[in-house]
Amino acid sequence: MPRRAIPHACDNIRNSNRRPPRLAVAAMLLGGICLLTAGPAEARGATLMAGAAKVDITNRDAGPVNDPLYARALVIRSGETTAVLVAVDAVAIGEIGYITNEYLPTVRATLNDELGIPPEHVLINASHCHGIVCTDVAERTVQAVKAAVEKMVPVTVGAGSGHEDRIMENRRLKLKSGREVDVRHAYSLPPDDAVAEVGPVDPQIGLLRLDREDGTPLAVVYNFACHPIQGVPGGANTADITGFSSKVIEENLGEDVIALFLQGCGGDINPIDYKDVDHPRSAEPLGNMLGLSALAGVRTIDCREDDRLTVINETLTLPRGDRTERIAELESKQRQLLQSLRGTSLSLKTFLPLAVKYSLSDDYPSYYSHRYLHDDALGRSDLRHLDAENRRNIQAYMRNIHTMEELTRVQTNLRLLRKHQASLVASGKRTVDVEVVGMRVGEFVLVTFPGELTVRIGLNIKKASPHDHTFVAGYTNGYIYYAPTAEQLLNVGGAQEDSDCILAPEWQAIFEGKAAEILERL
Ligand SMILES: [Zn+2]
């Protein structure tokens, strides 16, 4: 279970505009950044200020590196409100992977102490790539934010979107049985003819563009839903798809431009061809496509003077799921599958050549056709009998194989269910507190959540929002595993998202209601 306590008291709505101008003081400490010491926005005619920077967070002691991982920071200020957006190339903000639970509170406390930035105005999103970050990632993240503060200049802003639908697929497969499984390396897929339909994707790339006063771009924030887990040939450390897309955007927009990727509702979205075994899997072409599609969108955005900057940070209490019944059902399924395995005449060694032979010819699989015709002419049917027996044995062997494959799925899901059930019991309570943030920068509106939201959640929130440019980022300010829809949670035990989840189905309505309320206020 999440050991993380929400690291600051943010139970109440924080209206960012009422905060004191602490950054101005901190900026002086940093060495006289005079732009930040200007008076309140109203007095100056409301200029939005922003700076962006990135710092390498690659762990270079952890084996070969294909491409660097970064912490990218964007600091935005309007009047007395300062907000920090950090995008890290890591799997999660605490709980799993290489970033510890201390990371977020440490970064926030340091930024509060040294720069006067309120903790609840610091948003940190993990791209969810599976790269390995350095052990001093917290210090380096603070460095990135400080470097961004030092580069702050007046900016114009604009929001928009791009479109990309070639690089990803929904990984949940609806089976003809009504159950759902997912496309994982952790287990085999069901037979093709068991699959009835696949789920949706969200092709929208949410965009925030910040330009300097001379019209040159300073930073781009882009939001997209897809697990960046394609890897690179050879398996070296990589920031994966979204590392490549950020590189493409930065290289094309010019020197000193920072492209911050915010992972969206990618909980059930895989890279396309995720289980390809015929070509080396590579994140680079997918990332290049995403980057170019983001750029196409960025170029349509007209940046204007707009000083709106709001952060609403709330703690939401969500119900945890009790999986006792589902675990019992799955254990019974496991026993039943095990007991259904039958003795077979064939072994792998005899099965494989027979499977090839019997797929090449329906009528004459065992030998040339003339031998069959010869037997027919003499009234014999020895080969036909042999074929019938071999076909029965092939079928029996394949039934065992499919049962074994189903067992791999059941056992993986059972392990996850037992892990989260144990943490529920150990926690001694039935709820979990999560941090939900709403942020507005000009026309760009963002809602964040710390779990792996599945794509339908994002599509729902965008559809219900009163704002044109509404985007949703999971994987932000903490990590509480997967957050599938209530309907998907009826399927617990089938797709890994549903088992690697601590929430009860009611969580979805509570979160979507809170998101709608925050959006209304932004
Ligand atoms: Zn994931």
Coordinates of C-alpha atoms and ligand atoms in Angstrom, one line a residue:
M1 CA 0.0 0.0 0.0
P2 CA 1.2 3.6 -0.4
R3 CA 3.3 4.3 2.6
R4 CA 3.2 7.9 1.5
A5 CA 1.5 10.5 3.6
I6 CA 0.5 13.5 1.6
P7 CA 3.4 15.6 2.5
H8 CA 1.6 18.9 3.2
A9 CA -1.6 20.0 4.6
C10 CA -3.7 20.8 1.6
D11 CA -7.1 19.8 2.8
N12 CA -8.6 23.1 2.0
I13 CA -8.8 24.9 -1.3
R14 CA -5.8 27.0 -1.9
N15 CA -6.5 30.1 -3.8
S16 CA -3.1 30.8 -5.2
N17 CA -3.8 34.5 -5.7
R18 CA -3.9 35.1 -2.0
R19 CA -0.4 33.9 -1.4
P20 CA 2.4 36.4 -0.3
P21 CA 5.1 37.2 -2.8
R22 CA 7.7 34.9 -1.3
L23 CA 9.4 34.1 -4.5
A24 CA 10.5 37.7 -4.8
V25 CA 12.4 37.4 -1.6
A26 CA 13.8 34.0 -2.6
A27 CA 14.9 35.4 -6.0
M28 CA 17.0 38.0 -4.3
L29 CA 18.6 35.3 -2.3
L30 CA 19.4 33.6 -5.6
G31 CA 21.4 36.6 -6.7
G32 CA 19.3 39.5 -7.7
I33 CA 16.9 38.3 -10.3
C34 CA 15.4 41.7 -10.7
L35 CA 12.5 40.6 -12.9
L36 CA 11.1 38.6 -10.0
T37 CA 11.3 41.4 -7.6
A38 CA 8.8 43.6 -9.4
G39 CA 5.6 44.5 -7.7
P40 CA 2.2 42.7 -7.8
A41 CA 0.9 41.8 -11.3
E42 CA -2.0 44.3 -11.1
A43 CA 0.5 47.2 -10.6
R44 CA 2.6 46.2 -13.6
G45 CA -0.1 45.5 -16.1
A46 CA -0.2 41.8 -15.4
T47 CA 2.8 40.1 -17.1
L48 CA 3.2 36.4 -17.1
M49 CA 6.8 35.4 -16.4
A50 CA 8.3 32.0 -17.1
G51 CA 11.6 30.1 -17.2
A52 CA 12.4 26.5 -18.1
A53 CA 15.4 24.3 -17.7
K54 CA 16.4 20.6 -17.7
V55 CA 18.9 18.6 -15.7
D56 CA 20.2 15.1 -16.6
I57 CA 19.0 12.5 -14.1
T58 CA 20.3 9.4 -15.8
N59 CA 21.9 6.7 -13.6
R60 CA 25.2 6.1 -15.3
D61 CA 26.3 3.5 -12.8
A62 CA 23.4 1.2 -13.8
G63 CA 24.6 -0.2 -17.1
P64 CA 24.6 1.1 -20.7
V65 CA 22.7 4.3 -21.5
N66 CA 20.9 4.7 -24.9
D67 CA 19.6 8.2 -24.3
P68 CA 19.6 10.5 -21.2
L69 CA 16.8 10.8 -18.7
Y70 CA 15.9 14.4 -17.6
A71 CA 14.0 16.3 -15.0
R72 CA 12.5 19.3 -16.9
A73 CA 11.2 22.2 -14.9
L74 CA 8.9 25.1 -15.9
V75 CA 8.4 27.9 -13.4
I76 CA 5.6 30.3 -14.1
R77 CA 4.7 33.5 -12.2
S78 CA 1.8 35.9 -12.4
G79 CA 1.7 38.6 -9.8
E80 CA 2.1 36.9 -6.5
T81 CA 1.4 33.4 -7.7
T82 CA 4.2 31.1 -8.6
A83 CA 3.7 27.6 -10.0
V84 CA 6.2 24.9 -10.8
L85 CA 5.7 22.1 -13.3
V86 CA 8.3 19.3 -13.3
A87 CA 8.4 16.4 -15.8
V88 CA 10.6 13.6 -14.8
D89 CA 11.6 10.6 -17.0
A90 CA 10.8 8.0 -14.4
V91 CA 8.2 5.3 -13.8
A92 CA 6.5 7.0 -10.9
I93 CA 6.7 9.6 -8.2
G94 CA 7.4 7.2 -5.3
E95 CA 6.0 3.8 -4.4
I96 CA 7.5 1.8 -7.3
G97 CA 10.7 2.2 -9.3
Y98 CA 13.7 4.3 -8.5
I99 CA 12.2 7.4 -7.1
T100 CA 11.5 7.0 -3.3
N101 CA 8.6 8.2 -1.3
E102 CA 10.8 10.9 0.2
Y103 CA 11.4 12.5 -3.2
L104 CA 8.3 14.7 -3.5
P105 CA 8.3 16.0 0.1
T106 CA 12.0 16.7 -0.2
V107 CA 11.8 18.6 -3.4
R108 CA 8.8 20.6 -2.2
A109 CA 10.4 21.4 1.2
T110 CA 13.6 22.6 -0.5
L111 CA 11.7 24.8 -3.0
N112 CA 9.6 26.2 -0.1
D113 CA 12.6 26.9 2.1
E114 CA 15.0 28.2 -0.6
L115 CA 12.7 29.8 -3.1
G116 CA 9.5 30.4 -1.1
I117 CA 7.4 28.4 -3.5
P118 CA 4.4 26.8 -1.7
P119 CA 4.5 23.0 -1.8
E120 CA 1.0 22.8 -3.2
H121 CA 2.0 24.8 -6.2
V122 CA 4.7 22.2 -7.2
L123 CA 3.4 19.6 -9.7
I124 CA 5.6 16.7 -10.5
N125 CA 4.6 14.3 -13.3
A126 CA 6.4 11.0 -14.1
S127 CA 6.5 10.1 -17.8
H128 CA 6.1 6.5 -16.6
C129 CA 9.1 5.4 -18.8
H130 CA 10.9 2.5 -17.1
G131 CA 14.4 4.1 -17.2
I132 CA 16.8 4.1 -14.2
V133 CA 17.3 7.5 -12.6
C134 CA 20.2 8.6 -10.4
T135 CA 20.1 8.3 -6.7
D136 CA 20.3 12.1 -6.1
V137 CA 17.3 12.8 -8.4
A138 CA 15.7 15.1 -5.7
E139 CA 18.8 17.4 -5.6
R140 CA 18.9 17.5 -9.4
T141 CA 15.2 18.2 -9.7
V142 CA 15.7 21.2 -7.4
Q143 CA 18.7 22.3 -9.6
A144 CA 16.4 22.2 -12.6
V145 CA 13.8 24.4 -10.9
K146 CA 16.5 26.9 -9.7
A147 CA 17.9 27.1 -13.2
A148 CA 14.4 27.7 -14.5
V149 CA 13.9 30.5 -12.0
E150 CA 17.1 32.1 -13.1
K151 CA 15.9 32.2 -16.7
M152 CA 12.5 33.8 -16.0
V153 CA 11.4 36.3 -18.6
P154 CA 8.1 37.8 -19.6
V155 CA 6.1 35.4 -21.8
T156 CA 3.0 35.2 -23.9
V157 CA 1.0 31.9 -23.8
G158 CA -1.3 29.8 -25.9
A159 CA -3.0 26.5 -25.7
G160 CA -4.0 24.0 -28.4
S161 CA -3.7 20.4 -29.4
G162 CA -2.0 18.0 -31.8
H163 CA -3.2 14.6 -33.1
E164 CA -1.4 11.3 -33.0
D165 CA -3.0 7.9 -33.5
R166 CA -0.3 5.8 -35.1
I167 CA 1.9 4.9 -32.1
M168 CA -0.4 3.4 -29.6
E169 CA -3.2 0.9 -29.0
N170 CA -5.6 0.1 -26.1
R171 CA -4.2 -2.9 -24.4
R172 CA -7.4 -4.3 -23.0
L173 CA -9.0 -7.0 -25.0
K174 CA -12.7 -7.7 -24.5
L175 CA -13.2 -11.5 -24.8
K176 CA -16.2 -13.2 -26.2
S177 CA -16.7 -14.6 -22.7
G178 CA -17.4 -11.1 -21.5
R179 CA -14.1 -10.9 -19.5
E180 CA -11.2 -8.7 -20.3
V181 CA -7.5 -9.4 -20.5
D182 CA -4.6 -7.1 -21.3
V183 CA -1.6 -7.1 -23.6
R184 CA 1.5 -7.7 -21.4
H185 CA 4.9 -9.2 -21.5
A186 CA 4.0 -10.7 -18.1
Y187 CA 1.8 -13.4 -19.7
S188 CA 0.5 -14.9 -23.0
L189 CA -2.4 -13.5 -24.9
P190 CA -5.6 -15.6 -25.3
P191 CA -6.2 -17.4 -28.6
D192 CA -7.1 -14.9 -31.4
D193 CA -10.6 -16.3 -31.9
A194 CA -11.4 -15.6 -28.2
V195 CA -11.0 -11.8 -28.7
A196 CA -14.2 -9.8 -29.5
E197 CA -13.1 -6.1 -29.3
V198 CA -10.5 -3.6 -28.2
G199 CA -10.9 -0.4 -26.2
P200 CA -10.4 3.2 -27.3
V201 CA -7.3 5.5 -27.5
D202 CA -7.1 9.2 -27.0
P203 CA -5.2 10.7 -30.0
Q204 CA -5.2 14.2 -28.6
I205 CA -1.9 15.9 -27.7
G206 CA -2.7 18.6 -25.2
L207 CA -0.4 21.7 -25.7
L208 CA 0.7 24.7 -23.8
R209 CA 3.1 27.0 -25.6
L210 CA 5.1 29.8 -23.9
D211 CA 6.9 32.3 -26.1
R212 CA 9.4 35.0 -25.2
E213 CA 8.4 38.6 -26.0
D214 CA 10.3 38.4 -29.3
G215 CA 8.0 35.5 -30.4
T216 CA 10.6 32.7 -30.0
P217 CA 9.4 29.7 -28.1
L218 CA 10.6 29.3 -24.5
A219 CA 8.9 26.1 -23.5
V220 CA 6.2 23.6 -24.6
V221 CA 4.1 21.4 -22.3
Y222 CA 2.6 18.5 -24.0
N223 CA 0.2 15.9 -22.6
F224 CA -0.5 12.5 -24.2
A225 CA -1.7 9.1 -23.1
C226 CA 0.6 6.1 -23.7
H227 CA 2.8 3.9 -21.7
P228 CA 6.4 4.8 -22.8
I229 CA 7.6 1.2 -22.4
Q230 CA 8.7 0.2 -25.9
G231 CA 12.4 0.1 -24.9
V232 CA 15.3 0.3 -27.3
P233 CA 17.1 -2.5 -29.2
G234 CA 19.7 -4.0 -26.8
G235 CA 17.7 -3.0 -23.7
A236 CA 19.9 0.0 -22.6
N237 CA 18.6 2.7 -20.2
T238 CA 16.3 5.0 -22.0
A239 CA 13.7 7.7 -21.5
D240 CA 11.7 5.8 -24.1
I241 CA 9.1 7.2 -26.5
T242 CA 8.6 10.4 -24.7
G243 CA 12.3 11.1 -24.3
F244 CA 12.6 10.9 -28.0
S245 CA 9.5 13.1 -28.6
S246 CA 10.8 15.8 -26.2
K247 CA 14.2 15.7 -28.0
V248 CA 12.5 16.2 -31.4
I249 CA 10.4 19.1 -30.1
E250 CA 13.4 20.8 -28.5
E251 CA 15.7 20.3 -31.4
N252 CA 13.2 21.7 -33.8
L253 CA 12.1 24.7 -31.9
G254 CA 15.6 26.0 -31.3
E255 CA 18.2 26.3 -28.6
D256 CA 17.1 26.6 -25.0
V257 CA 13.6 25.4 -25.6
I258 CA 12.3 23.0 -23.1
A259 CA 9.6 20.4 -23.9
L260 CA 7.9 19.0 -20.8
F261 CA 6.0 15.8 -21.3
L262 CA 3.1 15.2 -19.0
Q263 CA 1.8 11.6 -19.0
G264 CA -1.9 11.5 -19.5
C265 CA -4.5 8.8 -18.9
G266 CA -2.2 6.0 -20.3
G267 CA -3.2 3.3 -17.8
D268 CA -4.5 1.0 -20.5
I269 CA -2.6 2.3 -23.5
N270 CA 0.4 0.4 -24.9
P271 CA 2.9 1.3 -27.6
I272 CA 1.7 -0.2 -30.9
D273 CA 3.2 -3.6 -31.8
Y274 CA 4.2 -4.1 -28.1
K275 CA 4.6 -7.8 -28.4
D276 CA 6.3 -7.9 -31.8
V277 CA 8.9 -10.7 -32.0
D278 CA 9.9 -10.2 -35.6
H279 CA 11.7 -6.9 -35.3
P280 CA 13.8 -5.3 -32.5
R281 CA 11.3 -3.1 -30.6
S282 CA 12.3 0.5 -30.7
A283 CA 10.8 3.6 -29.0
E284 CA 12.6 6.0 -31.2
P285 CA 10.4 6.0 -34.4
L286 CA 7.3 6.2 -32.1
G287 CA 8.8 9.1 -30.2
N288 CA 9.7 10.9 -33.4
M289 CA 6.2 10.6 -34.6
L290 CA 4.8 11.9 -31.4
G291 CA 7.2 14.8 -31.3
L292 CA 6.5 15.8 -34.9
S293 CA 2.7 15.6 -34.3
A294 CA 3.2 17.8 -31.2
L295 CA 5.2 20.3 -33.3
A296 CA 2.5 20.4 -35.9
G297 CA 0.1 21.4 -33.2
V298 CA 2.5 23.8 -31.5
R299 CA 2.8 25.7 -34.8
T300 CA -0.9 26.4 -34.9
I301 CA -0.9 28.1 -31.5
D302 CA -1.1 31.9 -31.4
C303 CA 0.6 33.1 -28.2
R304 CA -1.0 36.1 -26.5
E305 CA -0.6 38.1 -23.4
D306 CA -2.6 36.3 -20.7
D307 CA -1.6 36.5 -17.1
R308 CA -4.1 33.9 -15.8
L309 CA -2.3 31.4 -13.5
T310 CA -4.2 29.4 -10.9
V311 CA -3.4 26.3 -8.9
I312 CA -6.1 24.5 -6.9
N313 CA -4.7 21.7 -4.8
E314 CA -7.0 19.4 -2.8
T315 CA -6.8 16.1 -1.0
L316 CA -9.4 13.6 -2.0
T317 CA -10.3 10.6 0.1
L318 CA -11.1 7.6 -2.0
P319 CA -12.5 4.2 -1.0
R320 CA -10.1 1.2 -1.2
G321 CA -11.2 -2.1 -2.7
D322 CA -11.6 -5.3 -0.7
R323 CA -10.6 -8.2 -2.9
T324 CA -11.3 -11.1 -0.6
E325 CA -14.1 -12.5 -2.7
R326 CA -12.2 -12.0 -6.0
I327 CA -9.1 -13.7 -4.6
A328 CA -11.2 -16.7 -3.6
E329 CA -12.8 -16.9 -7.0
L330 CA -9.5 -16.7 -8.7
E331 CA -8.0 -19.3 -6.5
S332 CA -10.8 -21.6 -7.4
K333 CA -10.3 -20.8 -11.1
Q334 CA -6.6 -21.6 -10.7
R335 CA -7.4 -25.0 -9.1
Q336 CA -10.0 -25.8 -11.8
L337 CA -7.5 -24.9 -14.6
L338 CA -4.8 -27.0 -13.0
Q339 CA -7.1 -30.0 -12.7
S340 CA -8.2 -29.6 -16.3
L341 CA -4.7 -30.4 -17.6
R342 CA -4.8 -33.9 -19.2
G343 CA -2.2 -36.4 -20.1
T344 CA -1.1 -36.2 -23.7
S345 CA 0.7 -38.6 -26.0
L346 CA 2.6 -35.7 -27.5
S347 CA 5.5 -33.7 -26.1
L348 CA 6.9 -30.4 -27.4
K349 CA 9.4 -32.4 -29.5
T350 CA 6.7 -34.4 -31.4
F351 CA 4.0 -31.7 -31.3
L352 CA 5.9 -29.0 -33.2
P353 CA 6.7 -30.9 -36.4
L354 CA 3.2 -32.4 -36.4
A355 CA 1.7 -29.0 -36.0
V356 CA 3.6 -27.7 -39.0
K357 CA 2.8 -30.8 -41.2
Y358 CA -0.9 -30.7 -40.4
S359 CA -1.1 -27.0 -41.1
L360 CA 0.4 -27.5 -44.6
S361 CA -2.1 -30.0 -45.9
D362 CA -5.7 -30.8 -45.0
D363 CA -6.0 -34.0 -47.1
Y364 CA -2.5 -35.4 -47.2
P365 CA -0.4 -34.3 -44.2
S366 CA 1.6 -37.4 -43.5
Y367 CA 3.0 -38.2 -46.9
Y368 CA 2.7 -37.4 -50.7
S369 CA -0.8 -37.6 -52.1
H370 CA -0.1 -40.6 -54.4
R371 CA 0.4 -42.8 -51.3
Y372 CA -3.0 -41.9 -50.1
L373 CA -4.5 -42.5 -53.6
H374 CA -2.7 -45.9 -53.7
D375 CA -4.2 -46.9 -50.4
D376 CA -7.6 -45.7 -51.5
A377 CA -7.3 -47.9 -54.6
L378 CA -6.5 -51.0 -52.5
G379 CA -9.2 -50.2 -49.9
R380 CA -6.8 -49.4 -47.1
S381 CA -7.1 -46.4 -44.7
D382 CA -4.0 -46.7 -42.4
L383 CA -2.8 -43.2 -43.2
R384 CA -6.2 -41.7 -42.7
H385 CA -6.5 -43.4 -39.3
L386 CA -3.0 -42.1 -38.4
D387 CA -4.0 -38.5 -39.4
A388 CA -7.2 -38.7 -37.3
E389 CA -5.2 -39.8 -34.3
N390 CA -2.5 -37.2 -34.7
R391 CA -5.1 -34.5 -35.1
R392 CA -6.8 -35.6 -31.8
N393 CA -3.4 -35.5 -30.1
I394 CA -2.5 -32.1 -31.5
Q395 CA -5.8 -30.7 -30.2
A396 CA -5.3 -32.2 -26.8
Y397 CA -1.8 -30.8 -26.5
M398 CA -3.0 -27.3 -27.6
R399 CA -5.8 -27.4 -25.0
N400 CA -3.1 -27.9 -22.3
I401 CA -1.0 -25.1 -23.8
H402 CA -3.9 -22.7 -23.7
T403 CA -4.7 -23.8 -20.1
M404 CA -1.1 -23.2 -19.1
E405 CA -1.2 -19.7 -20.8
E406 CA -4.4 -18.9 -18.9
L407 CA -2.8 -20.0 -15.7
T408 CA 0.1 -17.6 -16.3
R409 CA -2.5 -14.7 -16.4
V410 CA -4.4 -16.0 -13.4
Q411 CA -1.3 -16.4 -11.3
T412 CA 0.1 -12.9 -12.2
N413 CA -3.2 -11.3 -11.3
L414 CA -3.5 -13.3 -8.1
R415 CA -0.1 -12.2 -6.9
L416 CA -1.1 -8.5 -7.4
L417 CA -4.4 -9.0 -5.7
R418 CA -2.9 -10.7 -2.7
K419 CA -0.2 -7.9 -2.4
H420 CA -2.8 -5.1 -2.4
Q421 CA -5.1 -7.0 -0.1
A422 CA -2.3 -7.5 2.4
S423 CA -1.5 -3.7 2.2
L424 CA -5.2 -3.0 2.8
V425 CA -5.3 -5.1 5.9
A426 CA -2.0 -3.6 7.1
S427 CA -3.2 -0.1 6.5
G428 CA -6.0 -0.6 9.0
K429 CA -8.3 1.7 7.0
R430 CA -10.7 1.5 4.1
T431 CA -9.7 4.7 2.3
V432 CA -6.7 6.3 0.7
D433 CA -5.9 10.1 0.5
V434 CA -4.8 11.4 -2.9
E435 CA -3.7 14.8 -4.1
V436 CA -5.7 16.3 -7.0
V437 CA -4.6 19.4 -8.6
G438 CA -6.2 21.8 -11.0
M439 CA -4.1 24.3 -12.9
R440 CA -4.8 27.1 -15.4
V441 CA -2.1 28.8 -17.5
G442 CA -3.9 31.2 -19.9
E443 CA -6.3 29.0 -21.9
F444 CA -4.5 25.8 -20.8
V445 CA -6.4 23.9 -18.1
L446 CA -5.0 20.8 -16.4
V447 CA -6.3 18.3 -13.9
T448 CA -3.9 15.8 -12.2
F449 CA -4.2 12.6 -10.3
P450 CA -1.5 10.3 -8.8
G451 CA -2.6 7.0 -10.2
E452 CA -2.5 5.4 -13.6
L453 CA -5.8 6.6 -15.0
T454 CA -7.2 4.5 -17.8
V455 CA -8.0 6.4 -21.0
R456 CA -11.8 6.5 -20.6
I457 CA -11.4 8.6 -17.5
G458 CA -9.5 11.3 -19.4
L459 CA -12.0 11.2 -22.3
N460 CA -14.9 11.6 -19.8
I461 CA -13.2 14.6 -18.0
K462 CA -12.3 16.4 -21.2
K463 CA -15.9 15.9 -22.6
A464 CA -17.5 17.2 -19.4
S465 CA -15.2 20.2 -19.1
P466 CA -16.5 23.7 -19.8
H467 CA -13.0 24.7 -21.1
D468 CA -11.8 24.1 -24.7
H469 CA -8.3 23.2 -23.7
T470 CA -8.7 20.7 -20.9
F471 CA -6.1 18.1 -20.3
V472 CA -5.6 15.4 -17.7
A473 CA -2.4 14.0 -16.3
G474 CA -2.1 10.9 -14.2
Y475 CA 1.1 9.9 -12.6
T476 CA 1.4 13.3 -10.8
N477 CA 2.3 14.1 -7.2
G478 CA 2.5 10.6 -5.9
Y479 CA 1.6 7.1 -7.1
I480 CA -1.3 4.9 -6.2
Y481 CA -1.1 2.2 -8.8
Y482 CA -3.8 1.8 -11.5
A483 CA -7.0 3.6 -11.5
P484 CA -9.4 1.8 -13.9
T485 CA -13.1 2.7 -14.4
A486 CA -15.8 1.3 -12.2
E487 CA -16.9 -0.9 -15.1
Q488 CA -13.3 -2.2 -15.6
L489 CA -13.1 -3.0 -11.9
L490 CA -15.9 -5.5 -12.3
N491 CA -13.3 -7.5 -14.2
V492 CA -10.8 -7.7 -11.4
G493 CA -8.4 -10.6 -11.9
G494 CA -8.5 -10.4 -15.7
A495 CA -6.5 -7.4 -16.9
Q496 CA -3.6 -6.4 -14.8
E497 CA -4.8 -2.8 -14.4
D498 CA -7.7 -4.1 -12.4
S499 CA -5.6 -6.3 -10.1
D500 CA -2.8 -3.8 -9.6
C501 CA -5.3 -1.4 -8.1
I502 CA -6.1 -0.5 -4.6
L503 CA -9.4 1.4 -5.3
A504 CA -13.0 0.4 -5.0
P505 CA -15.2 1.0 -8.1
E506 CA -16.9 4.1 -6.4
W507 CA -13.6 6.0 -6.7
Q508 CA -14.3 6.9 -10.3
A509 CA -17.5 8.9 -9.7
I510 CA -15.9 10.7 -6.7
F511 CA -12.8 11.7 -8.7
E512 CA -14.7 12.7 -11.9
G513 CA -17.0 14.8 -9.7
K514 CA -14.1 16.5 -8.0
A515 CA -12.4 17.1 -11.3
A516 CA -15.6 18.7 -12.7
E517 CA -15.9 20.9 -9.6
I518 CA -12.2 22.0 -9.8
L519 CA -12.6 22.7 -13.6
E520 CA -15.6 24.8 -12.8
R521 CA -13.5 26.9 -10.4
L522 CA -10.5 27.3 -12.6
Ligands
ZN1 ZN 1.8 1.4 -16.0

